PDB file of N, CA and C in Angstrom:
ATOM      1  N   UNK V 274     -11.435-181.712-137.553  1.00 72.00           N
ATOM      2  CA  UNK V 274     -10.787-182.297-138.867  1.00 72.00           C
ATOM      3  C   UNK V 274     -11.252-183.785-139.141  1.00 72.00           C
ATOM      4  N   UNK V 275     -11.130-184.470-138.160  1.00 81.00           N
ATOM      5  CA  UNK V 275     -11.608-185.933-138.380  1.00 81.00           C
ATOM      6  C   UNK V 275     -13.067-186.057-138.848  1.00 81.00           C
ATOM      7  N   UNK V 276     -13.912-185.169-138.213  1.00 87.00           N
ATOM      8  CA  UNK V 276     -15.144-185.167-138.671  1.00 87.00           C
ATOM      9  C   UNK V 276     -15.439-184.931-140.173  1.00 87.00           C
ATOM     10  N   UNK V 277     -14.671-183.879-140.671  1.00 86.00           N
ATOM     11  CA  UNK V 277     -14.858-183.183-141.908  1.00 86.00           C
ATOM     12  C   UNK V 277     -14.425-184.500-142.901  1.00 86.00           C
ATOM     13  N   UNK V 278     -13.327-185.077-142.392  1.00 89.00           N
ATOM     14  CA  UNK V 278     -12.823-186.102-143.397  1.00 89.00           C
ATOM     15  C   UNK V 278     -13.871-187.219-143.489  1.00 89.00           C
ATOM     16  N   UNK V 279     -14.347-187.690-142.402  1.00 92.00           N
ATOM     17  CA  UNK V 279     -15.175-188.760-142.402  1.00 92.00           C
ATOM     18  C   UNK V 279     -16.640-188.349-143.025  1.00 92.00           C
ATOM     19  N   UNK V 280     -16.994-187.064-143.043  1.00 90.00           N
ATOM     20  CA  UNK V 280     -18.260-186.603-143.560  1.00 90.00           C
ATOM     21  C   UNK V 280     -17.919-186.518-145.029  1.00 90.00           C
ATOM     22  N   UNK V 281     -16.767-185.923-145.401  1.00 89.00           N
ATOM     23  CA  UNK V 281     -16.387-185.851-146.916  1.00 89.00           C
ATOM     24  C   UNK V 281     -16.319-187.381-147.584  1.00 89.00           C
ATOM     25  N   UNK V 282     -15.779-188.115-146.879  1.00 92.00           N
ATOM     26  CA  UNK V 282     -15.587-189.688-147.309  1.00 92.00           C
ATOM     27  C   UNK V 282     -16.916-190.200-147.535  1.00 92.00           C
ATOM     28  N   UNK V 283     -17.731-190.078-146.613  1.00 93.00           N
ATOM     29  CA  UNK V 283     -19.105-190.684-146.775  1.00 93.00           C
ATOM     30  C   UNK V 283     -19.945-190.062-147.894  1.00 93.00           C
ATOM     31  N   UNK V 284     -19.845-188.754-148.138  1.00 92.00           N
ATOM     32  CA  UNK V 284     -20.331-188.149-149.225  1.00 92.00           C
ATOM     33  C   UNK V 284     -19.783-188.508-150.498  1.00 92.00           C
ATOM     34  N   UNK V 285     -18.654-188.700-150.519  1.00 92.00           N
ATOM     35  CA  UNK V 285     -18.044-189.197-151.854  1.00 92.00           C
ATOM     36  C   UNK V 285     -18.435-190.573-152.042  1.00 92.00           C
ATOM     37  N   UNK V 286     -18.627-191.511-150.984  1.00 94.00           N
ATOM     38  CA  UNK V 286     -19.220-192.882-151.471  1.00 94.00           C
ATOM     39  C   UNK V 286     -20.571-192.769-151.911  1.00 94.00           C
ATOM     40  N   UNK V 287     -21.324-192.007-151.224  1.00 92.00           N
ATOM     41  CA  UNK V 287     -22.806-191.814-151.756  1.00 92.00           C
ATOM     42  C   UNK V 287     -22.854-191.221-153.188  1.00 92.00           C
ATOM     43  N   UNK V 288     -21.827-190.334-153.607  1.00 92.00           N
ATOM     44  CA  UNK V 288     -21.886-189.869-154.820  1.00 92.00           C
ATOM     45  C   UNK V 288     -21.682-190.960-155.927  1.00 92.00           C
ATOM     46  N   UNK V 289     -20.738-191.593-155.405  1.00 94.00           N
ATOM     47  CA  UNK V 289     -20.332-192.926-156.196  1.00 94.00           C
ATOM     48  C   UNK V 289     -21.225-193.969-156.496  1.00 94.00           C
ATOM     49  N   UNK V 290     -21.795-194.207-155.445  1.00 94.00           N
ATOM     50  CA  UNK V 290     -23.239-195.101-155.363  1.00 94.00           C
ATOM     51  C   UNK V 290     -24.267-194.622-156.436  1.00 94.00           C
ATOM     52  N   UNK V 291     -24.423-193.252-156.402  1.00 92.00           N
ATOM     53  CA  UNK V 291     -25.520-192.546-157.324  1.00 92.00           C
ATOM     54  C   UNK V 291     -24.946-192.934-158.874  1.00 92.00           C
ATOM     55  N   UNK V 292     -23.522-192.631-158.830  1.00 92.00           N
ATOM     56  CA  UNK V 292     -23.098-192.997-160.384  1.00 92.00           C
ATOM     57  C   UNK V 292     -23.267-194.186-160.752  1.00 92.00           C
ATOM     58  N   UNK V 293     -22.831-195.175-159.732  1.00 93.00           N
ATOM     59  CA  UNK V 293     -23.096-196.647-160.072  1.00 93.00           C
ATOM     60  C   UNK V 293     -24.570-196.917-160.494  1.00 93.00           C
ATOM     61  N   UNK V 294     -25.531-196.465-159.785  1.00 91.00           N
ATOM     62  CA  UNK V 294     -26.935-196.540-160.129  1.00 91.00           C
ATOM     63  C   UNK V 294     -27.140-195.959-161.430  1.00 91.00           C
ATOM     64  N   UNK V 295     -26.496-195.007-161.786  1.00 89.00           N
ATOM     65  CA  UNK V 295     -26.859-194.207-163.001  1.00 89.00           C
ATOM     66  C   UNK V 295     -26.498-195.189-164.246  1.00 89.00           C
ATOM     67  N   UNK V 296     -25.181-195.675-164.205  1.00 92.00           N
ATOM     68  CA  UNK V 296     -24.628-196.709-164.992  1.00 92.00           C
ATOM     69  C   UNK V 296     -25.268-197.880-165.347  1.00 92.00           C
ATOM     70  N   UNK V 297     -25.717-198.375-164.114  1.00 93.00           N
ATOM     71  CA  UNK V 297     -26.509-199.643-164.178  1.00 93.00           C
ATOM     72  C   UNK V 297     -27.928-199.377-164.746  1.00 93.00           C
ATOM     73  N   UNK V 298     -28.398-198.353-164.381  1.00 88.00           N
ATOM     74  CA  UNK V 298     -29.826-197.989-164.790  1.00 88.00           C
ATOM     75  C   UNK V 298     -29.783-197.855-166.243  1.00 88.00           C
ATOM     76  N   UNK V 299     -28.895-197.100-166.847  1.00 87.00           N
ATOM     77  CA  UNK V 299     -28.871-196.988-168.147  1.00 87.00           C
ATOM     78  C   UNK V 299     -28.641-198.360-168.938  1.00 87.00           C
ATOM     79  N   UNK V 300     -27.992-199.258-168.296  1.00 92.00           N
ATOM     80  CA  UNK V 300     -27.673-200.515-169.026  1.00 92.00           C
ATOM     81  C   UNK V 300     -28.794-201.317-169.128  1.00 92.00           C
ATOM     82  N   UNK V 301     -29.631-201.261-168.009  1.00 89.00           N
ATOM     83  CA  UNK V 301     -30.990-201.940-167.923  1.00 89.00           C
ATOM     84  C   UNK V 301     -31.839-201.476-168.633  1.00 89.00           C
ATOM     85  N   UNK V 302     -31.904-200.382-168.794  1.00 85.00           N
ATOM     86  CA  UNK V 302     -32.972-199.476-169.594  1.00 85.00           C
ATOM     87  C   UNK V 302     -32.735-199.755-171.133  1.00 85.00           C
ATOM     88  N   UNK V 303     -31.450-199.625-171.504  1.00 87.00           N
ATOM     89  CA  UNK V 303     -31.111-200.109-172.739  1.00 87.00           C
ATOM     90  C   UNK V 303     -31.491-201.559-173.008  1.00 87.00           C
ATOM     91  N   UNK V 304     -31.050-202.429-172.248  1.00 91.00           N
ATOM     92  CA  UNK V 304     -31.337-203.839-172.584  1.00 91.00           C
ATOM     93  C   UNK V 304     -32.724-204.089-172.757  1.00 91.00           C
ATOM     94  N   UNK V 305     -33.618-203.550-171.576  1.00 86.00           N
ATOM     95  CA  UNK V 305     -35.143-203.732-171.768  1.00 86.00           C
ATOM     96  C   UNK V 305     -35.589-203.199-172.939  1.00 86.00           C
ATOM     97  N   UNK V 306     -35.174-201.994-173.278  1.00 81.00           N
ATOM     98  CA  UNK V 306     -35.703-201.341-174.591  1.00 81.00           C
ATOM     99  C   UNK V 306     -35.500-202.090-175.902  1.00 81.00           C
ATOM    100  N   UNK V 307     -34.116-202.870-175.877  1.00 87.00           N
ATOM    101  CA  UNK V 307     -33.919-203.678-176.969  1.00 87.00           C
ATOM    102  C   UNK V 307     -34.902-204.848-176.958  1.00 87.00           C
ATOM    103  N   UNK V 308     -34.995-205.611-175.746  1.00 87.00           N
ATOM    104  CA  UNK V 308     -35.832-206.660-175.675  1.00 87.00           C
ATOM    105  C   UNK V 308     -37.232-206.153-176.038  1.00 87.00           C
ATOM    106  N   UNK V 309     -37.817-205.251-175.658  1.00 79.00           N
ATOM    107  CA  UNK V 309     -39.134-204.846-175.934  1.00 79.00           C
ATOM    108  C   UNK V 309     -39.244-204.516-177.513  1.00 79.00           C
ATOM    109  N   UNK V 310     -38.191-203.700-178.149  1.00 78.00           N
ATOM    110  CA  UNK V 310     -38.250-203.542-179.452  1.00 78.00           C
ATOM    111  C   UNK V 310     -38.377-204.844-180.302  1.00 78.00           C
ATOM    112  N   UNK V 311     -37.510-205.727-179.968  1.00 82.00           N
ATOM    113  CA  UNK V 311     -37.459-207.255-180.772  1.00 82.00           C
ATOM    114  C   UNK V 311     -38.976-207.851-180.584  1.00 82.00           C
ATOM    115  N   UNK V 312     -39.398-207.826-179.290  1.00 80.00           N
ATOM    116  CA  UNK V 312     -40.730-208.332-179.046  1.00 80.00           C
ATOM    117  C   UNK V 312     -41.828-207.770-179.953  1.00 80.00           C
ATOM    118  N   UNK V 313     -41.880-206.299-179.756  1.00 76.00           N
ATOM    119  CA  UNK V 313     -42.849-205.590-180.411  1.00 76.00           C
ATOM    120  C   UNK V 313     -42.632-205.730-181.947  1.00 76.00           C
ATOM    121  N   UNK V 314     -41.538-205.881-182.605  1.00 76.00           N
ATOM    122  CA  UNK V 314     -41.538-205.873-183.919  1.00 76.00           C
ATOM    123  C   UNK V 314     -41.963-207.152-184.542  1.00 76.00           C
ATOM    124  N   UNK V 315     -41.960-208.251-183.626  1.00 80.00           N
ATOM    125  CA  UNK V 315     -42.665-209.425-184.146  1.00 80.00           C
ATOM    126  C   UNK V 315     -44.187-209.536-183.823  1.00 80.00           C
ATOM    127  N   UNK V 316     -44.827-208.646-182.984  1.00 78.00           N
ATOM    128  CA  UNK V 316     -46.316-208.884-182.746  1.00 78.00           C
ATOM    129  C   UNK V 316     -46.902-207.483-183.234  1.00 78.00           C
ATOM    130  N   UNK V 317     -46.379-206.502-183.373  1.00 64.00           N
ATOM    131  CA  UNK V 317     -47.102-205.265-183.796  1.00 64.00           C
ATOM    132  C   UNK V 317     -47.532-205.316-185.184  1.00 64.00           C
ATOM    133  N   UNK V 318     -48.652-204.763-185.221  1.00 63.00           N
ATOM    134  CA  UNK V 318     -49.474-204.770-186.584  1.00 63.00           C
ATOM    135  C   UNK V 318     -49.033-203.348-187.323  1.00 63.00           C
ATOM    136  N   UNK V 319     -48.720-202.339-186.299  1.00 72.00           N
ATOM    137  CA  UNK V 319     -47.986-201.154-186.826  1.00 72.00           C
ATOM    138  C   UNK V 319     -47.050-200.693-186.099  1.00 72.00           C
ATOM    139  N   UNK V 320     -46.286-199.736-186.408  1.00 75.00           N
ATOM    140  CA  UNK V 320     -45.199-199.021-185.900  1.00 75.00           C
ATOM    141  C   UNK V 320     -45.607-198.023-184.582  1.00 75.00           C
ATOM    142  N   UNK V 321     -46.958-197.650-184.520  1.00 80.00           N
ATOM    143  CA  UNK V 321     -47.355-196.823-183.348  1.00 80.00           C
ATOM    144  C   UNK V 321     -47.242-197.549-182.051  1.00 80.00           C
ATOM    145  N   UNK V 322     -47.454-198.768-181.739  1.00 74.00           N
ATOM    146  CA  UNK V 322     -47.132-199.379-180.569  1.00 74.00           C
ATOM    147  C   UNK V 322     -45.665-199.502-180.287  1.00 74.00           C
ATOM    148  N   UNK V 323     -44.969-199.472-181.289  1.00 75.00           N
ATOM    149  CA  UNK V 323     -43.517-199.506-181.037  1.00 75.00           C
ATOM    150  C   UNK V 323     -43.012-198.096-180.671  1.00 75.00           C
ATOM    151  N   UNK V 324     -43.469-197.108-181.528  1.00 82.00           N
ATOM    152  CA  UNK V 324     -43.143-195.834-181.221  1.00 82.00           C
ATOM    153  C   UNK V 324     -43.685-195.347-179.672  1.00 82.00           C
ATOM    154  N   UNK V 325     -44.813-195.804-179.274  1.00 84.00           N
ATOM    155  CA  UNK V 325     -45.261-195.368-178.055  1.00 84.00           C
ATOM    156  C   UNK V 325     -44.430-195.930-177.147  1.00 84.00           C
ATOM    157  N   UNK V 326     -44.160-197.216-177.198  1.00 79.00           N
ATOM    158  CA  UNK V 326     -43.176-197.805-176.284  1.00 79.00           C
ATOM    159  C   UNK V 326     -41.879-197.069-176.105  1.00 79.00           C
ATOM    160  N   UNK V 327     -41.256-196.786-177.127  1.00 81.00           N
ATOM    161  CA  UNK V 327     -40.115-195.982-177.289  1.00 81.00           C
ATOM    162  C   UNK V 327     -40.284-194.797-176.417  1.00 81.00           C
ATOM    163  N   UNK V 328     -41.318-193.943-176.678  1.00 89.00           N
ATOM    164  CA  UNK V 328     -41.544-192.638-176.111  1.00 89.00           C
ATOM    165  C   UNK V 328     -41.587-192.908-174.446  1.00 89.00           C
ATOM    166  N   UNK V 329     -42.441-193.969-174.060  1.00 88.00           N
ATOM    167  CA  UNK V 329     -42.475-194.267-172.519  1.00 88.00           C
ATOM    168  C   UNK V 329     -41.140-194.672-172.100  1.00 88.00           C
ATOM    169  N   UNK V 330     -40.444-195.293-172.800  1.00 83.00           N
ATOM    170  CA  UNK V 330     -39.112-195.610-172.274  1.00 83.00           C
ATOM    171  C   UNK V 330     -38.386-194.441-172.124  1.00 83.00           C
ATOM    172  N   UNK V 331     -38.156-193.748-173.037  1.00 87.00           N
ATOM    173  CA  UNK V 331     -37.425-192.429-172.946  1.00 87.00           C
ATOM    174  C   UNK V 331     -37.961-191.531-171.846  1.00 87.00           C
ATOM    175  N   UNK V 332     -39.088-191.386-171.512  1.00 92.00           N
ATOM    176  CA  UNK V 332     -39.778-190.574-170.586  1.00 92.00           C
ATOM    177  C   UNK V 332     -39.312-191.225-169.100  1.00 92.00           C
ATOM    178  N   UNK V 333     -39.290-192.530-169.172  1.00 88.00           N
ATOM    179  CA  UNK V 333     -38.949-193.234-167.899  1.00 88.00           C
ATOM    180  C   UNK V 333     -37.429-193.136-167.625  1.00 88.00           C
ATOM    181  N   UNK V 334     -36.675-193.149-168.790  1.00 87.00           N
ATOM    182  CA  UNK V 334     -35.177-192.947-168.621  1.00 87.00           C
ATOM    183  C   UNK V 334     -34.924-191.513-168.016  1.00 87.00           C
ATOM    184  N   UNK V 335     -35.425-190.611-168.706  1.00 92.00           N
ATOM    185  CA  UNK V 335     -35.082-189.187-168.252  1.00 92.00           C
ATOM    186  C   UNK V 335     -35.580-189.004-166.731  1.00 92.00           C
ATOM    187  N   UNK V 336     -36.816-189.658-166.545  1.00 93.00           N
ATOM    188  CA  UNK V 336     -37.227-189.478-165.013  1.00 93.00           C
ATOM    189  C   UNK V 336     -36.260-189.969-163.949  1.00 93.00           C
ATOM    190  N   UNK V 337     -35.726-191.132-164.442  1.00 90.00           N
ATOM    191  CA  UNK V 337     -34.811-191.932-163.480  1.00 90.00           C
ATOM    192  C   UNK V 337     -33.572-190.934-163.512  1.00 90.00           C
ATOM    193  N   UNK V 338     -33.064-190.533-164.555  1.00 90.00           N
ATOM    194  CA  UNK V 338     -31.877-189.731-164.654  1.00 90.00           C
ATOM    195  C   UNK V 338     -32.008-188.421-163.909  1.00 90.00           C
ATOM    196  N   UNK V 339     -33.112-187.841-163.868  1.00 94.00           N
ATOM    197  CA  UNK V 339     -33.410-186.708-163.263  1.00 94.00           C
ATOM    198  C   UNK V 339     -33.331-186.768-161.742  1.00 94.00           C
ATOM    199  N   UNK V 340     -34.029-187.940-161.275  1.00 93.00           N
ATOM    200  CA  UNK V 340     -34.009-188.204-159.788  1.00 93.00           C
ATOM    201  C   UNK V 340     -32.458-188.556-159.377  1.00 93.00           C
ATOM    202  N   UNK V 341     -31.664-189.180-160.163  1.00 92.00           N
ATOM    203  CA  UNK V 341     -30.244-189.495-159.678  1.00 92.00           C
ATOM    204  C   UNK V 341     -29.546-187.936-159.613  1.00 92.00           C
ATOM    205  N   UNK V 342     -29.763-187.323-160.696  1.00 93.00           N
ATOM    206  CA  UNK V 342     -29.069-185.940-160.654  1.00 93.00           C
ATOM    207  C   UNK V 342     -29.376-184.983-159.443  1.00 93.00           C
ATOM    208  N   UNK V 343     -30.749-185.081-159.186  1.00 95.00           N
ATOM    209  CA  UNK V 343     -31.207-184.234-157.822  1.00 95.00           C
ATOM    210  C   UNK V 343     -30.585-184.831-156.798  1.00 95.00           C
ATOM    211  N   UNK V 344     -30.344-186.197-156.485  1.00 94.00           N
ATOM    212  CA  UNK V 344     -29.713-186.585-155.561  1.00 94.00           C
ATOM    213  C   UNK V 344     -28.175-186.353-155.461  1.00 94.00           C
ATOM    214  N   UNK V 345     -27.537-186.212-156.551  1.00 92.00           N
ATOM    215  CA  UNK V 345     -26.357-185.939-156.724  1.00 92.00           C
ATOM    216  C   UNK V 345     -25.860-184.463-156.415  1.00 92.00           C
ATOM    217  N   UNK V 346     -26.830-183.630-156.766  1.00 95.00           N
ATOM    218  CA  UNK V 346     -26.771-182.257-156.379  1.00 95.00           C
ATOM    219  C   UNK V 346     -26.986-182.006-154.890  1.00 95.00           C
ATOM    220  N   UNK V 347     -27.758-182.689-154.119  1.00 95.00           N
ATOM    221  CA  UNK V 347     -27.978-182.584-152.880  1.00 95.00           C
ATOM    222  C   UNK V 347     -26.539-183.015-152.063  1.00 95.00           C
ATOM    223  N   UNK V 348     -25.947-184.136-152.605  1.00 94.00           N
ATOM    224  CA  UNK V 348     -24.816-184.564-151.967  1.00 94.00           C
ATOM    225  C   UNK V 348     -23.825-183.487-152.194  1.00 94.00           C
ATOM    226  N   UNK V 349     -23.661-182.805-153.588  1.00 93.00           N
ATOM    227  CA  UNK V 349     -22.660-181.827-153.613  1.00 93.00           C
ATOM    228  C   UNK V 349     -22.798-180.642-152.751  1.00 93.00           C
ATOM    229  N   UNK V 350     -24.195-180.294-152.528  1.00 95.00           N
ATOM    230  CA  UNK V 350     -24.450-179.234-151.688  1.00 95.00           C
ATOM    231  C   UNK V 350     -23.955-179.465-150.407  1.00 95.00           C
ATOM    232  N   UNK V 351     -24.168-180.811-149.835  1.00 92.00           N
ATOM    233  CA  UNK V 351     -23.522-181.172-148.539  1.00 92.00           C
ATOM    234  C   UNK V 351     -22.135-181.160-148.524  1.00 92.00           C
ATOM    235  N   UNK V 352     -21.412-181.483-149.532  1.00 92.00           N
ATOM    236  CA  UNK V 352     -19.902-181.395-149.632  1.00 92.00           C
ATOM    237  C   UNK V 352     -19.464-179.905-149.581  1.00 92.00           C
ATOM    238  N   UNK V 353     -20.172-179.142-150.276  1.00 94.00           N
ATOM    239  CA  UNK V 353     -19.975-177.788-149.879  1.00 94.00           C
ATOM    240  C   UNK V 353     -20.043-177.122-148.684  1.00 94.00           C
ATOM    241  N   UNK V 354     -21.296-177.635-148.035  1.00 93.00           N
ATOM    242  CA  UNK V 354     -21.748-177.032-146.749  1.00 93.00           C
ATOM    243  C   UNK V 354     -20.340-177.635-145.816  1.00 93.00           C
ATOM    244  N   UNK V 355     -20.084-178.776-145.882  1.00 91.00           N
ATOM    245  CA  UNK V 355     -18.869-179.404-145.175  1.00 91.00           C
ATOM    246  C   UNK V 355     -17.649-178.761-145.211  1.00 91.00           C
ATOM    247  N   UNK V 356     -17.237-178.399-146.380  1.00 90.00           N
ATOM    248  CA  UNK V 356     -16.088-177.689-146.775  1.00 90.00           C
ATOM    249  C   UNK V 356     -16.114-176.281-146.101  1.00 90.00           C
ATOM    250  N   UNK V 357     -17.306-175.586-146.147  1.00 93.00           N
ATOM    251  CA  UNK V 357     -17.615-174.176-145.569  1.00 93.00           C
ATOM    252  C   UNK V 357     -17.365-174.326-144.255  1.00 93.00           C
ATOM    253  N   UNK V 358     -18.032-175.335-143.442  1.00 90.00           N
ATOM    254  CA  UNK V 358     -17.857-175.516-141.831  1.00 90.00           C
ATOM    255  C   UNK V 358     -16.440-175.708-141.646  1.00 90.00           C
ATOM    256  N   UNK V 359     -15.854-176.526-142.337  1.00 89.00           N
ATOM    257  CA  UNK V 359     -14.366-176.932-142.225  1.00 89.00           C
ATOM    258  C   UNK V 359     -13.353-175.718-142.121  1.00 89.00           C
ATOM    259  N   UNK V 360     -13.754-174.953-143.231  1.00 90.00           N
ATOM    260  CA  UNK V 360     -12.882-173.734-143.289  1.00 90.00           C
ATOM    261  C   UNK V 360     -13.071-172.601-142.319  1.00 90.00           C
ATOM    262  N   UNK V 361     -14.492-172.635-141.833  1.00 90.00           N
ATOM    263  CA  UNK V 361     -14.760-171.546-140.670  1.00 90.00           C
ATOM    264  C   UNK V 361     -14.408-172.111-139.346  1.00 90.00           C
ATOM    265  N   UNK V 362     -14.113-173.407-139.248  1.00 87.00           N
ATOM    266  CA  UNK V 362     -13.573-174.032-138.064  1.00 87.00           C
ATOM    267  C   UNK V 362     -12.094-173.620-138.125  1.00 87.00           C
ATOM    268  N   UNK V 363     -11.258-173.697-139.141  1.00 84.00           N
ATOM    269  CA  UNK V 363      -9.953-173.464-139.341  1.00 84.00           C
ATOM    270  C   UNK V 363      -9.728-171.943-139.024  1.00 84.00           C
ATOM    271  N   UNK V 364     -10.484-171.120-139.571  1.00 88.00           N
ATOM    272  CA  UNK V 364     -10.404-169.641-139.341  1.00 88.00           C
ATOM    273  C   UNK V 364     -10.593-169.204-137.871  1.00 88.00           C
ATOM    274  N   UNK V 365     -11.524-169.874-137.121  1.00 87.00           N
ATOM    275  CA  UNK V 365     -11.705-169.707-135.645  1.00 87.00           C
ATOM    276  C   UNK V 365     -10.561-170.362-135.003  1.00 87.00           C
ATOM    277  N   UNK V 366      -9.935-171.293-135.439  1.00 82.00           N
ATOM    278  CA  UNK V 366      -8.716-171.742-134.716  1.00 82.00           C
ATOM    279  C   UNK V 366      -7.557-170.776-134.847  1.00 82.00           C
ATOM    280  N   UNK V 367      -7.455-170.368-135.975  1.00 81.00           N
ATOM    281  CA  UNK V 367      -6.286-169.174-136.327  1.00 81.00           C
ATOM    282  C   UNK V 367      -6.676-167.905-135.536  1.00 81.00           C
ATOM    283  N   UNK V 368      -7.877-167.537-135.333  1.00 80.00           N
ATOM    284  CA  UNK V 368      -8.094-166.324-134.530  1.00 80.00           C
ATOM    285  C   UNK V 368      -7.944-166.534-133.030  1.00 80.00           C
ATOM    286  N   UNK V 369      -7.780-167.675-132.276  1.00 68.00           N
ATOM    287  CA  UNK V 369      -7.496-167.814-131.043  1.00 68.00           C
ATOM    288  C   UNK V 369      -6.267-167.723-130.593  1.00 68.00           C
TER     289      UNK V 369
END
């Protein structure tokens, strides 16, 4: 039971860390994108450079969020596995 609680707490902390990375990452991406937008507006001869930079930023943002979501799903699976192991252990205790 103590192992389950400890495992569950560790996994919840990992999940919160991922959510924090997600929030911070989005903030940094938005901030960088705005800075780049202002810089390119001043120096770009046409909007194509600006559009290309925006596409690249969107691609990088999606890639970043995809990696975080993949890690979150792994943690969720580990939580489910821990829950199943805990319930199985309880059933085994009840049967004895």
